[in-house]
Amino acid sequence: MAYIIDEDYSQLPPPPTRAEVEADLVDWRDRVESLIDLLASWVPTGQGLTVVRGHRSVMEPRMRAVGIEHPQDLAILSVEGAHDGLGIYPDARWVTLTRGRLLVFHPLGMTYIEDHGVLGRPDWRLYPHRSLVHDVPLTHAEFLLLLEAIQ
Amino acid sequence: MKHFADIVNTHLAADRAFAADLALSGQLPALAGPNSRQINDQAYFLLLFAQLDDLVTGRVKAQIEAGRRVPEWRERRLWDALDAKRAVKDIPFKVRLALVIDQQRSEYRDAIALFDIRNSIAHGSALDSAVSINTAINQLQAIASLIQEVP
């Protein structure tokens, strides 16, 4: 196996400040809340599906690194069907190559929703069970496919 | 990238094991530690990036050898100017990369961004965040495809 000469090590960005992390957490909470609102609105009525909203406390290593001691409460969504259910939970704001990630617990196995957008313009992507390493836009149609397995 | 698929599949299995623990208990078992998923992602990221590094090194080595065989001095002189005693892997990664990918391509910029992440992990300054391995896989595959297209 080859290895790399780290000629650019000195160019690494400085670690974020507590104020930057706190601002990011507010933005993350708002993005998650908006996404959960949207997904809940996409659950069809009259088809035996029950929507349960709630919150989950999340503590991330980067929060501890800047001295934040209290976890953050973030929105979660569960959808219960006749035979099974799915749960969507925020995983972490700080996931390199993304602007945050949520876990999707599903009868076909866990998968991810990630924000690949930029500040102010989220781009939510889903890794569908038909191809767990290729993301697709998280559309209404893709969400309905997720719901099919629990109906 | 001869071991790439094996590494991807092994990460998938490990990630599913973490996911199963999360689904059962809502948190990872105490033995795994609070940052275990982040560390797991980062370890696999390094393995995957090393596959790209190996590919780049192999391509550059072939280019240099082919270039030195060209009879016409005007075409051969730049390859001859490279220190023949210097191992290809000792040429800085960004220089090697520029020899196999057009620097104007988005894949070049993605590769540099991945290299920065690699450096950040390798020097222990990013252990507080997970990595979207799926996104990394997609980007690494796109970069590798481009390199393999170039004769």
PDB file of C-alpha atoms in Angstrom:
ATOM      1  CA  MET A   1       0.000   0.000   0.000  1.00  0.00           C
ATOM      2  CA  ALA A   2       1.262   3.445  -0.844  1.00  0.00           C
ATOM      3  CA  TYR A   3       1.323   6.250   1.673  1.00  0.00           C
ATOM      4  CA  ILE A   4       1.202   9.993   1.482  1.00  0.00           C
ATOM      5  CA  ILE A   5       3.635  12.779   2.197  1.00  0.00           C
ATOM      6  CA  ASP A   6       1.623  15.312   4.194  1.00  0.00           C
ATOM      7  CA  GLU A   7       2.882  18.416   2.487  1.00  0.00           C
ATOM      8  CA  ASP A   8      -0.331  20.259   3.290  1.00  0.00           C
ATOM      9  CA  TYR A   9      -0.688  19.439   6.964  1.00  0.00           C
ATOM     10  CA  SER A  10      -0.077  23.048   7.978  1.00  0.00           C
ATOM     11  CA  GLN A  11      -3.084  24.165   5.912  1.00  0.00           C
ATOM     12  CA  LEU A  12      -5.718  22.424   8.037  1.00  0.00           C
ATOM     13  CA  PRO A  13      -8.479  24.820   9.164  1.00  0.00           C
ATOM     14  CA  PRO A  14      -8.580  25.899  12.806  1.00  0.00           C
ATOM     15  CA  PRO A  15     -11.098  24.144  15.087  1.00  0.00           C
ATOM     16  CA  PRO A  16     -14.471  25.903  15.414  1.00  0.00           C
ATOM     17  CA  THR A  17     -15.186  28.209  18.331  1.00  0.00           C
ATOM     18  CA  ARG A  18     -17.979  27.626  20.829  1.00  0.00           C
ATOM     19  CA  ALA A  19     -19.987  30.485  19.278  1.00  0.00           C
ATOM     20  CA  GLU A  20     -19.680  28.899  15.826  1.00  0.00           C
ATOM     21  CA  VAL A  21     -20.757  25.503  17.149  1.00  0.00           C
ATOM     22  CA  GLU A  22     -23.726  27.025  18.982  1.00  0.00           C
ATOM     23  CA  ALA A  23     -24.850  28.885  15.845  1.00  0.00           C
ATOM     24  CA  ASP A  24     -24.504  25.694  13.837  1.00  0.00           C
ATOM     25  CA  LEU A  25     -26.605  23.791  16.373  1.00  0.00           C
ATOM     26  CA  VAL A  26     -29.432  26.333  16.077  1.00  0.00           C
ATOM     27  CA  ASP A  27     -29.351  26.019  12.291  1.00  0.00           C
ATOM     28  CA  TRP A  28     -29.257  22.201  12.543  1.00  0.00           C
ATOM     29  CA  ARG A  29     -32.231  22.126  14.938  1.00  0.00           C
ATOM     30  CA  ASP A  30     -34.250  24.320  12.535  1.00  0.00           C
ATOM     31  CA  ARG A  31     -33.327  22.235   9.483  1.00  0.00           C
ATOM     32  CA  VAL A  32     -34.281  18.995  11.235  1.00  0.00           C
ATOM     33  CA  GLU A  33     -37.561  20.487  12.450  1.00  0.00           C
ATOM     34  CA  SER A  34     -38.444  21.659   8.918  1.00  0.00           C
ATOM     35  CA  LEU A  35     -37.572  18.274   7.438  1.00  0.00           C
ATOM     36  CA  ILE A  36     -39.615  16.370  10.022  1.00  0.00           C
ATOM     37  CA  ASP A  37     -42.552  18.734   9.390  1.00  0.00           C
ATOM     38  CA  LEU A  38     -42.288  18.076   5.661  1.00  0.00           C
ATOM     39  CA  LEU A  39     -42.032  14.290   6.027  1.00  0.00           C
ATOM     40  CA  ALA A  40     -44.974  14.188   8.460  1.00  0.00           C
ATOM     41  CA  SER A  41     -47.044  16.153   5.924  1.00  0.00           C
ATOM     42  CA  TRP A  42     -46.207  13.531   3.279  1.00  0.00           C
ATOM     43  CA  VAL A  43     -47.687  10.624   5.277  1.00  0.00           C
ATOM     44  CA  PRO A  44     -51.001   9.816   3.551  1.00  0.00           C
ATOM     45  CA  THR A  45     -54.120   9.880   5.685  1.00  0.00           C
ATOM     46  CA  GLY A  46     -56.779   7.184   5.709  1.00  0.00           C
ATOM     47  CA  GLN A  47     -54.317   4.354   5.024  1.00  0.00           C
ATOM     48  CA  GLY A  48     -53.812   3.058   8.549  1.00  0.00           C
ATOM     49  CA  LEU A  49     -50.604   4.949   9.192  1.00  0.00           C
ATOM     50  CA  THR A  50     -50.049   6.671  12.523  1.00  0.00           C
ATOM     51  CA  VAL A  51     -47.636   9.587  12.824  1.00  0.00           C
ATOM     52  CA  VAL A  52     -45.857  10.059  16.143  1.00  0.00           C
ATOM     53  CA  ARG A  53     -43.735  13.175  16.653  1.00  0.00           C
ATOM     54  CA  GLY A  54     -41.260  13.568  19.458  1.00  0.00           C
ATOM     55  CA  HIS A  55     -37.798  14.725  20.442  1.00  0.00           C
ATOM     56  CA  ARG A  56     -34.448  13.071  21.004  1.00  0.00           C
ATOM     57  CA  SER A  57     -31.542  14.366  23.058  1.00  0.00           C
ATOM     58  CA  VAL A  58     -28.321  14.385  21.076  1.00  0.00           C
ATOM     59  CA  MET A  59     -24.837  15.063  22.427  1.00  0.00           C
ATOM     60  CA  GLU A  60     -22.050  15.173  19.870  1.00  0.00           C
ATOM     61  CA  PRO A  61     -18.305  14.969  20.470  1.00  0.00           C
ATOM     62  CA  ARG A  62     -17.805  18.390  18.873  1.00  0.00           C
ATOM     63  CA  MET A  63     -20.209  19.918  21.383  1.00  0.00           C
ATOM     64  CA  ARG A  64     -18.139  18.537  24.244  1.00  0.00           C
ATOM     65  CA  ALA A  65     -14.956  19.733  22.549  1.00  0.00           C
ATOM     66  CA  VAL A  66     -16.050  23.378  22.857  1.00  0.00           C
ATOM     67  CA  GLY A  67     -17.422  23.054  26.389  1.00  0.00           C
ATOM     68  CA  ILE A  68     -21.135  22.523  25.708  1.00  0.00           C
ATOM     69  CA  GLU A  69     -22.382  20.226  28.462  1.00  0.00           C
ATOM     70  CA  HIS A  70     -26.082  19.857  27.739  1.00  0.00           C
ATOM     71  CA  PRO A  71     -27.479  17.727  24.923  1.00  0.00           C
ATOM     72  CA  GLN A  72     -29.628  19.249  22.230  1.00  0.00           C
ATOM     73  CA  ASP A  73     -33.275  18.256  21.775  1.00  0.00           C
ATOM     74  CA  LEU A  74     -34.080  17.512  18.154  1.00  0.00           C
ATOM     75  CA  ALA A  75     -37.288  16.507  16.382  1.00  0.00           C
ATOM     76  CA  ILE A  76     -37.904  12.851  15.535  1.00  0.00           C
ATOM     77  CA  LEU A  77     -40.608  11.103  13.542  1.00  0.00           C
ATOM     78  CA  SER A  78     -42.125   7.649  13.817  1.00  0.00           C
ATOM     79  CA  VAL A  79     -44.690   6.238  11.421  1.00  0.00           C
ATOM     80  CA  GLU A  80     -46.531   3.121  12.530  1.00  0.00           C
ATOM     81  CA  GLY A  81     -48.253   0.928   9.987  1.00  0.00           C
ATOM     82  CA  ALA A  82     -50.353  -2.217  10.213  1.00  0.00           C
ATOM     83  CA  HIS A  83     -47.368  -4.555  10.285  1.00  0.00           C
ATOM     84  CA  ASP A  84     -44.323  -2.495  11.065  1.00  0.00           C
ATOM     85  CA  GLY A  85     -42.994   1.003  11.557  1.00  0.00           C
ATOM     86  CA  LEU A  86     -40.204   3.310  10.610  1.00  0.00           C
ATOM     87  CA  GLY A  87     -38.324   5.861  12.648  1.00  0.00           C
ATOM     88  CA  ILE A  88     -36.365   8.900  11.528  1.00  0.00           C
ATOM     89  CA  TYR A  89     -33.901  10.256  14.067  1.00  0.00           C
ATOM     90  CA  PRO A  90     -31.231  12.937  13.808  1.00  0.00           C
ATOM     91  CA  ASP A  91     -27.843  11.252  14.015  1.00  0.00           C
ATOM     92  CA  ALA A  92     -25.247  14.025  13.976  1.00  0.00           C
ATOM     93  CA  ARG A  93     -24.705  17.537  12.683  1.00  0.00           C
ATOM     94  CA  TRP A  94     -21.014  16.903  12.187  1.00  0.00           C
ATOM     95  CA  VAL A  95     -20.610  14.225   9.566  1.00  0.00           C
ATOM     96  CA  THR A  96     -17.770  15.045   7.194  1.00  0.00           C
ATOM     97  CA  LEU A  97     -18.844  15.529   3.545  1.00  0.00           C
ATOM     98  CA  THR A  98     -22.358  16.449   4.700  1.00  0.00           C
ATOM     99  CA  ARG A  99     -24.112  19.206   6.657  1.00  0.00           C
ATOM    100  CA  GLY A 100     -25.780  16.659   8.931  1.00  0.00           C
ATOM    101  CA  ARG A 101     -27.237  13.171   8.906  1.00  0.00           C
ATOM    102  CA  LEU A 102     -30.386  11.427  10.084  1.00  0.00           C
ATOM    103  CA  LEU A 103     -30.887   7.712  10.651  1.00  0.00           C
ATOM    104  CA  VAL A 104     -33.818   5.908   9.077  1.00  0.00           C
ATOM    105  CA  PHE A 105     -34.760   2.755  10.971  1.00  0.00           C
ATOM    106  CA  HIS A 106     -36.808   0.700   8.568  1.00  0.00           C
ATOM    107  CA  PRO A 107     -37.976  -2.930   8.241  1.00  0.00           C
ATOM    108  CA  LEU A 108     -35.559  -3.361   5.315  1.00  0.00           C
ATOM    109  CA  GLY A 109     -32.636  -2.123   7.427  1.00  0.00           C
ATOM    110  CA  MET A 110     -31.158   1.139   8.592  1.00  0.00           C
ATOM    111  CA  THR A 111     -30.270   3.782   6.055  1.00  0.00           C
ATOM    112  CA  TYR A 112     -29.400   7.478   6.016  1.00  0.00           C
ATOM    113  CA  ILE A 113     -30.758  10.864   5.066  1.00  0.00           C
ATOM    114  CA  GLU A 114     -28.003  13.469   4.610  1.00  0.00           C
ATOM    115  CA  ASP A 115     -27.940  17.170   3.865  1.00  0.00           C
ATOM    116  CA  HIS A 116     -25.618  17.767   0.905  1.00  0.00           C
ATOM    117  CA  GLY A 117     -26.632  21.417   0.519  1.00  0.00           C
ATOM    118  CA  VAL A 118     -25.070  24.688   1.559  1.00  0.00           C
ATOM    119  CA  LEU A 119     -25.919  27.166   4.293  1.00  0.00           C
ATOM    120  CA  GLY A 120     -29.495  28.353   3.790  1.00  0.00           C
ATOM    121  CA  ARG A 121     -30.222  25.819   1.042  1.00  0.00           C
ATOM    122  CA  PRO A 122     -30.521  22.260   2.368  1.00  0.00           C
ATOM    123  CA  ASP A 123     -30.312  19.434  -0.168  1.00  0.00           C
ATOM    124  CA  TRP A 124     -31.713  16.345   1.566  1.00  0.00           C
ATOM    125  CA  ARG A 125     -30.519  13.088   0.056  1.00  0.00           C
ATOM    126  CA  LEU A 126     -31.678   9.550   0.823  1.00  0.00           C
ATOM    127  CA  TYR A 127     -29.712   6.325   0.456  1.00  0.00           C
ATOM    128  CA  PRO A 128     -32.544   4.041  -0.728  1.00  0.00           C
ATOM    129  CA  HIS A 129     -32.560   0.333   0.074  1.00  0.00           C
ATOM    130  CA  ARG A 130     -32.315  -0.528  -3.628  1.00  0.00           C
ATOM    131  CA  SER A 131     -28.782   0.939  -3.630  1.00  0.00           C
ATOM    132  CA  LEU A 132     -27.374   1.816  -0.224  1.00  0.00           C
ATOM    133  CA  VAL A 133     -24.283   3.605  -1.540  1.00  0.00           C
ATOM    134  CA  HIS A 134     -25.964   5.812  -4.160  1.00  0.00           C
ATOM    135  CA  ASP A 135     -27.974   8.731  -2.869  1.00  0.00           C
ATOM    136  CA  VAL A 136     -31.102  10.157  -4.468  1.00  0.00           C
ATOM    137  CA  PRO A 137     -33.032  13.359  -3.745  1.00  0.00           C
ATOM    138  CA  LEU A 138     -35.425  12.854  -0.836  1.00  0.00           C
ATOM    139  CA  THR A 139     -38.654  13.438  -2.739  1.00  0.00           C
ATOM    140  CA  HIS A 140     -42.280  12.776  -1.881  1.00  0.00           C
ATOM    141  CA  ALA A 141     -42.177   9.725  -4.168  1.00  0.00           C
ATOM    142  CA  GLU A 142     -39.061   8.314  -2.451  1.00  0.00           C
ATOM    143  CA  PHE A 143     -40.653   8.792   0.956  1.00  0.00           C
ATOM    144  CA  LEU A 144     -43.790   6.961  -0.178  1.00  0.00           C
ATOM    145  CA  LEU A 145     -41.550   4.055  -1.243  1.00  0.00           C
ATOM    146  CA  LEU A 146     -40.195   3.927   2.305  1.00  0.00           C
ATOM    147  CA  LEU A 147     -43.750   3.830   3.660  1.00  0.00           C
ATOM    148  CA  GLU A 148     -44.800   0.977   1.356  1.00  0.00           C
ATOM    149  CA  ALA A 149     -42.879  -1.550   3.434  1.00  0.00           C
ATOM    150  CA  ILE A 150     -44.808  -0.796   6.620  1.00  0.00           C
ATOM    151  CA  GLN A 151     -48.325  -0.732   5.223  1.00  0.00           C
TER     152      GLN A 151
ATOM    153  CA  MET B   1      -8.417   0.087  -6.388  1.00  0.00           C
ATOM    154  CA  LYS B   2      -8.155  -3.663  -6.055  1.00  0.00           C
ATOM    155  CA  HIS B   3      -9.361  -3.916  -2.434  1.00  0.00           C
ATOM    156  CA  PHE B   4     -11.946  -1.125  -2.672  1.00  0.00           C
ATOM    157  CA  ALA B   5     -15.030  -3.362  -2.905  1.00  0.00           C
ATOM    158  CA  ASP B   6     -13.874  -5.524   0.011  1.00  0.00           C
ATOM    159  CA  ILE B   7     -13.380  -2.455   2.191  1.00  0.00           C
ATOM    160  CA  VAL B   8     -16.793  -1.066   1.191  1.00  0.00           C
ATOM    161  CA  ASN B   9     -18.510  -4.355   2.035  1.00  0.00           C
ATOM    162  CA  THR B  10     -16.703  -4.673   5.349  1.00  0.00           C
ATOM    163  CA  HIS B  11     -17.684  -1.145   6.303  1.00  0.00           C
ATOM    164  CA  LEU B  12     -21.290  -1.888   5.400  1.00  0.00           C
ATOM    165  CA  ALA B  13     -21.271  -4.933   7.698  1.00  0.00           C
ATOM    166  CA  ALA B  14     -19.679  -2.992  10.562  1.00  0.00           C
ATOM    167  CA  ASP B  15     -22.037  -0.056  10.097  1.00  0.00           C
ATOM    168  CA  ARG B  16     -25.041  -2.374  10.180  1.00  0.00           C
ATOM    169  CA  ALA B  17     -23.782  -3.880  13.426  1.00  0.00           C
ATOM    170  CA  PHE B  18     -23.585  -0.406  14.957  1.00  0.00           C
ATOM    171  CA  ALA B  19     -27.043   0.344  13.574  1.00  0.00           C
ATOM    172  CA  ALA B  20     -28.475  -2.817  15.131  1.00  0.00           C
ATOM    173  CA  ASP B  21     -27.118  -1.778  18.520  1.00  0.00           C
ATOM    174  CA  LEU B  22     -28.578   1.670  18.078  1.00  0.00           C
ATOM    175  CA  ALA B  23     -31.961   0.299  17.095  1.00  0.00           C
ATOM    176  CA  LEU B  24     -32.107  -2.035  20.081  1.00  0.00           C
ATOM    177  CA  SER B  25     -30.946   0.273  22.804  1.00  0.00           C
ATOM    178  CA  GLY B  26     -30.976   3.797  21.418  1.00  0.00           C
ATOM    179  CA  GLN B  27     -27.279   4.023  22.192  1.00  0.00           C
ATOM    180  CA  LEU B  28     -24.096   2.097  21.606  1.00  0.00           C
ATOM    181  CA  PRO B  29     -23.027  -0.438  24.229  1.00  0.00           C
ATOM    182  CA  ALA B  30     -20.694   0.990  26.860  1.00  0.00           C
ATOM    183  CA  LEU B  31     -17.768  -1.146  25.720  1.00  0.00           C
ATOM    184  CA  ALA B  32     -17.776   0.463  22.269  1.00  0.00           C
ATOM    185  CA  GLY B  33     -17.303   3.974  23.650  1.00  0.00           C
ATOM    186  CA  PRO B  34     -19.147   7.192  22.799  1.00  0.00           C
ATOM    187  CA  ASN B  35     -17.143   7.945  19.632  1.00  0.00           C
ATOM    188  CA  SER B  36     -17.005   4.420  18.254  1.00  0.00           C
ATOM    189  CA  ARG B  37     -19.049   5.079  15.099  1.00  0.00           C
ATOM    190  CA  GLN B  38     -17.005   8.173  14.289  1.00  0.00           C
ATOM    191  CA  ILE B  39     -13.759   6.272  14.754  1.00  0.00           C
ATOM    192  CA  ASN B  40     -15.060   3.368  12.682  1.00  0.00           C
ATOM    193  CA  ASP B  41     -15.995   5.718   9.827  1.00  0.00           C
ATOM    194  CA  GLN B  42     -12.654   7.451   9.946  1.00  0.00           C
ATOM    195  CA  ALA B  43     -10.681   4.206   9.947  1.00  0.00           C
ATOM    196  CA  TYR B  44     -12.543   3.001   6.868  1.00  0.00           C
ATOM    197  CA  PHE B  45     -12.139   6.386   5.201  1.00  0.00           C
ATOM    198  CA  LEU B  46      -8.355   6.075   5.509  1.00  0.00           C
ATOM    199  CA  LEU B  47      -8.449   2.581   4.020  1.00  0.00           C
ATOM    200  CA  LEU B  48     -10.600   3.751   1.101  1.00  0.00           C
ATOM    201  CA  PHE B  49      -8.471   6.810   0.444  1.00  0.00           C
ATOM    202  CA  ALA B  50      -5.329   4.661   0.466  1.00  0.00           C
ATOM    203  CA  GLN B  51      -6.838   2.743  -2.441  1.00  0.00           C
ATOM    204  CA  LEU B  52      -7.071   5.970  -4.452  1.00  0.00           C
ATOM    205  CA  ASP B  53      -3.541   6.901  -3.449  1.00  0.00           C
ATOM    206  CA  ASP B  54      -2.328   3.515  -4.642  1.00  0.00           C
ATOM    207  CA  LEU B  55      -4.151   3.959  -7.963  1.00  0.00           C
ATOM    208  CA  VAL B  56      -2.671   7.427  -8.497  1.00  0.00           C
ATOM    209  CA  THR B  57       0.818   6.183  -7.656  1.00  0.00           C
ATOM    210  CA  GLY B  58       0.513   3.274 -10.081  1.00  0.00           C
ATOM    211  CA  ARG B  59      -0.722   5.509 -12.898  1.00  0.00           C
ATOM    212  CA  VAL B  60       2.002   8.091 -12.369  1.00  0.00           C
ATOM    213  CA  LYS B  61       4.673   5.404 -12.293  1.00  0.00           C
ATOM    214  CA  ALA B  62       3.389   4.028 -15.604  1.00  0.00           C
ATOM    215  CA  GLN B  63       3.262   7.536 -17.089  1.00  0.00           C
ATOM    216  CA  ILE B  64       6.831   8.283 -16.094  1.00  0.00           C
ATOM    217  CA  GLU B  65       8.127   4.983 -17.447  1.00  0.00           C
ATOM    218  CA  ALA B  66       6.259   5.469 -20.726  1.00  0.00           C
ATOM    219  CA  GLY B  67       7.425   9.068 -20.995  1.00  0.00           C
ATOM    220  CA  ARG B  68      11.064   8.093 -20.568  1.00  0.00           C
ATOM    221  CA  ARG B  69      10.772   5.581 -23.381  1.00  0.00           C
ATOM    222  CA  VAL B  70       9.717   8.208 -25.938  1.00  0.00           C
ATOM    223  CA  PRO B  71      12.555   8.573 -28.484  1.00  0.00           C
ATOM    224  CA  GLU B  72      11.880  12.244 -29.211  1.00  0.00           C
ATOM    225  CA  TRP B  73      13.778  14.288 -26.615  1.00  0.00           C
ATOM    226  CA  ARG B  74      11.332  17.227 -26.765  1.00  0.00           C
ATOM    227  CA  GLU B  75       8.565  14.954 -25.502  1.00  0.00           C
ATOM    228  CA  ARG B  76      10.814  12.996 -23.166  1.00  0.00           C
ATOM    229  CA  ARG B  77      12.632  15.842 -21.433  1.00  0.00           C
ATOM    230  CA  LEU B  78      10.030  16.625 -18.758  1.00  0.00           C
ATOM    231  CA  TRP B  79       9.848  12.980 -17.685  1.00  0.00           C
ATOM    232  CA  ASP B  80      13.634  12.736 -17.733  1.00  0.00           C
ATOM    233  CA  ALA B  81      13.817  15.792 -15.503  1.00  0.00           C
ATOM    234  CA  LEU B  82      12.081  13.920 -12.684  1.00  0.00           C
ATOM    235  CA  ASP B  83      14.637  12.426 -10.304  1.00  0.00           C
ATOM    236  CA  ALA B  84      14.894   8.798 -11.382  1.00  0.00           C
ATOM    237  CA  LYS B  85      16.074   7.736  -7.950  1.00  0.00           C
ATOM    238  CA  ARG B  86      13.107   9.298  -6.208  1.00  0.00           C
ATOM    239  CA  ALA B  87      10.293   6.875  -5.440  1.00  0.00           C
ATOM    240  CA  VAL B  88       7.016   7.862  -7.066  1.00  0.00           C
ATOM    241  CA  LYS B  89       5.226   7.671  -3.740  1.00  0.00           C
ATOM    242  CA  ASP B  90       7.569  10.358  -2.412  1.00  0.00           C
ATOM    243  CA  ILE B  91       6.255  12.864  -4.954  1.00  0.00           C
ATOM    244  CA  PRO B  92       3.667  15.013  -3.122  1.00  0.00           C
ATOM    245  CA  PHE B  93       0.141  13.692  -3.594  1.00  0.00           C
ATOM    246  CA  LYS B  94      -1.172  16.886  -5.208  1.00  0.00           C
ATOM    247  CA  VAL B  95       1.600  16.781  -7.797  1.00  0.00           C
ATOM    248  CA  ARG B  96       0.923  13.118  -8.563  1.00  0.00           C
ATOM    249  CA  LEU B  97      -2.794  13.850  -8.807  1.00  0.00           C
ATOM    250  CA  ALA B  98      -2.219  16.714 -11.235  1.00  0.00           C
ATOM    251  CA  LEU B  99      -0.318  14.303 -13.478  1.00  0.00           C
ATOM    252  CA  VAL B 100      -3.383  12.067 -13.866  1.00  0.00           C
ATOM    253  CA  ILE B 101      -6.380  14.454 -13.596  1.00  0.00           C
ATOM    254  CA  ASP B 102      -6.990  17.822 -15.230  1.00  0.00           C
ATOM    255  CA  GLN B 103      -6.942  20.376 -12.417  1.00  0.00           C
ATOM    256  CA  GLN B 104      -9.976  22.109 -13.977  1.00  0.00           C
ATOM    257  CA  ARG B 105     -12.174  19.047 -13.346  1.00  0.00           C
ATOM    258  CA  SER B 106     -14.555  18.856 -10.388  1.00  0.00           C
ATOM    259  CA  GLU B 107     -13.105  15.407  -9.642  1.00  0.00           C
ATOM    260  CA  TYR B 108      -9.731  17.047  -9.028  1.00  0.00           C
ATOM    261  CA  ARG B 109     -11.287  19.417  -6.487  1.00  0.00           C
ATOM    262  CA  ASP B 110     -13.142  16.511  -4.836  1.00  0.00           C
ATOM    263  CA  ALA B 111      -9.891  14.552  -4.594  1.00  0.00           C
ATOM    264  CA  ILE B 112      -8.139  17.493  -2.944  1.00  0.00           C
ATOM    265  CA  ALA B 113     -11.015  17.892  -0.479  1.00  0.00           C
ATOM    266  CA  LEU B 114     -10.814  14.170   0.350  1.00  0.00           C
ATOM    267  CA  PHE B 115      -7.041  14.492   0.747  1.00  0.00           C
ATOM    268  CA  ASP B 116      -7.559  17.314   3.262  1.00  0.00           C
ATOM    269  CA  ILE B 117      -9.998  15.126   5.202  1.00  0.00           C
ATOM    270  CA  ARG B 118      -7.469  12.299   5.075  1.00  0.00           C
ATOM    271  CA  ASN B 119      -4.822  14.587   6.550  1.00  0.00           C
ATOM    272  CA  SER B 120      -7.175  15.824   9.207  1.00  0.00           C
ATOM    273  CA  ILE B 121      -7.976  12.263  10.310  1.00  0.00           C
ATOM    274  CA  ALA B 122      -4.413  10.989  10.027  1.00  0.00           C
ATOM    275  CA  HIS B 123      -3.190  13.726  12.368  1.00  0.00           C
ATOM    276  CA  GLY B 124      -5.922  13.132  14.917  1.00  0.00           C
ATOM    277  CA  SER B 125      -7.645  16.484  14.605  1.00  0.00           C
ATOM    278  CA  ALA B 126     -11.013  15.251  13.333  1.00  0.00           C
ATOM    279  CA  LEU B 127     -11.927  12.473  15.725  1.00  0.00           C
ATOM    280  CA  ASP B 128     -15.010  14.377  16.861  1.00  0.00           C
ATOM    281  CA  SER B 129     -16.957  13.895  13.653  1.00  0.00           C
ATOM    282  CA  ALA B 130     -18.166  10.938  11.636  1.00  0.00           C
ATOM    283  CA  VAL B 131     -17.623  10.656   7.889  1.00  0.00           C
ATOM    284  CA  SER B 132     -20.269   9.973   5.279  1.00  0.00           C
ATOM    285  CA  ILE B 133     -18.577   6.888   3.914  1.00  0.00           C
ATOM    286  CA  ASN B 134     -21.230   6.519   1.222  1.00  0.00           C
ATOM    287  CA  THR B 135     -20.509  10.006  -0.100  1.00  0.00           C
ATOM    288  CA  ALA B 136     -16.789   9.302   0.036  1.00  0.00           C
ATOM    289  CA  ILE B 137     -17.299   6.041  -1.869  1.00  0.00           C
ATOM    290  CA  ASN B 138     -19.224   7.839  -4.622  1.00  0.00           C
ATOM    291  CA  GLN B 139     -16.602  10.541  -4.957  1.00  0.00           C
ATOM    292  CA  LEU B 140     -13.658   8.115  -4.875  1.00  0.00           C
ATOM    293  CA  GLN B 141     -15.291   5.925  -7.537  1.00  0.00           C
ATOM    294  CA  ALA B 142     -15.901   8.944  -9.785  1.00  0.00           C
ATOM    295  CA  ILE B 143     -12.282  10.058  -9.389  1.00  0.00           C
ATOM    296  CA  ALA B 144     -10.969   6.546 -10.037  1.00  0.00           C
ATOM    297  CA  SER B 145     -13.139   6.188 -13.157  1.00  0.00           C
ATOM    298  CA  LEU B 146     -11.745   9.406 -14.546  1.00  0.00           C
ATOM    299  CA  ILE B 147      -8.154   8.323 -13.865  1.00  0.00           C
ATOM    300  CA  GLN B 148      -8.763   4.956 -15.496  1.00  0.00           C
ATOM    301  CA  GLU B 149     -10.231   6.644 -18.597  1.00  0.00           C
ATOM    302  CA  VAL B 150      -7.011   8.528 -19.240  1.00  0.00           C
ATOM    303  CA  PRO B 151      -4.667   6.464 -21.412  1.00  0.00           C
TER     304      PRO B 151
END
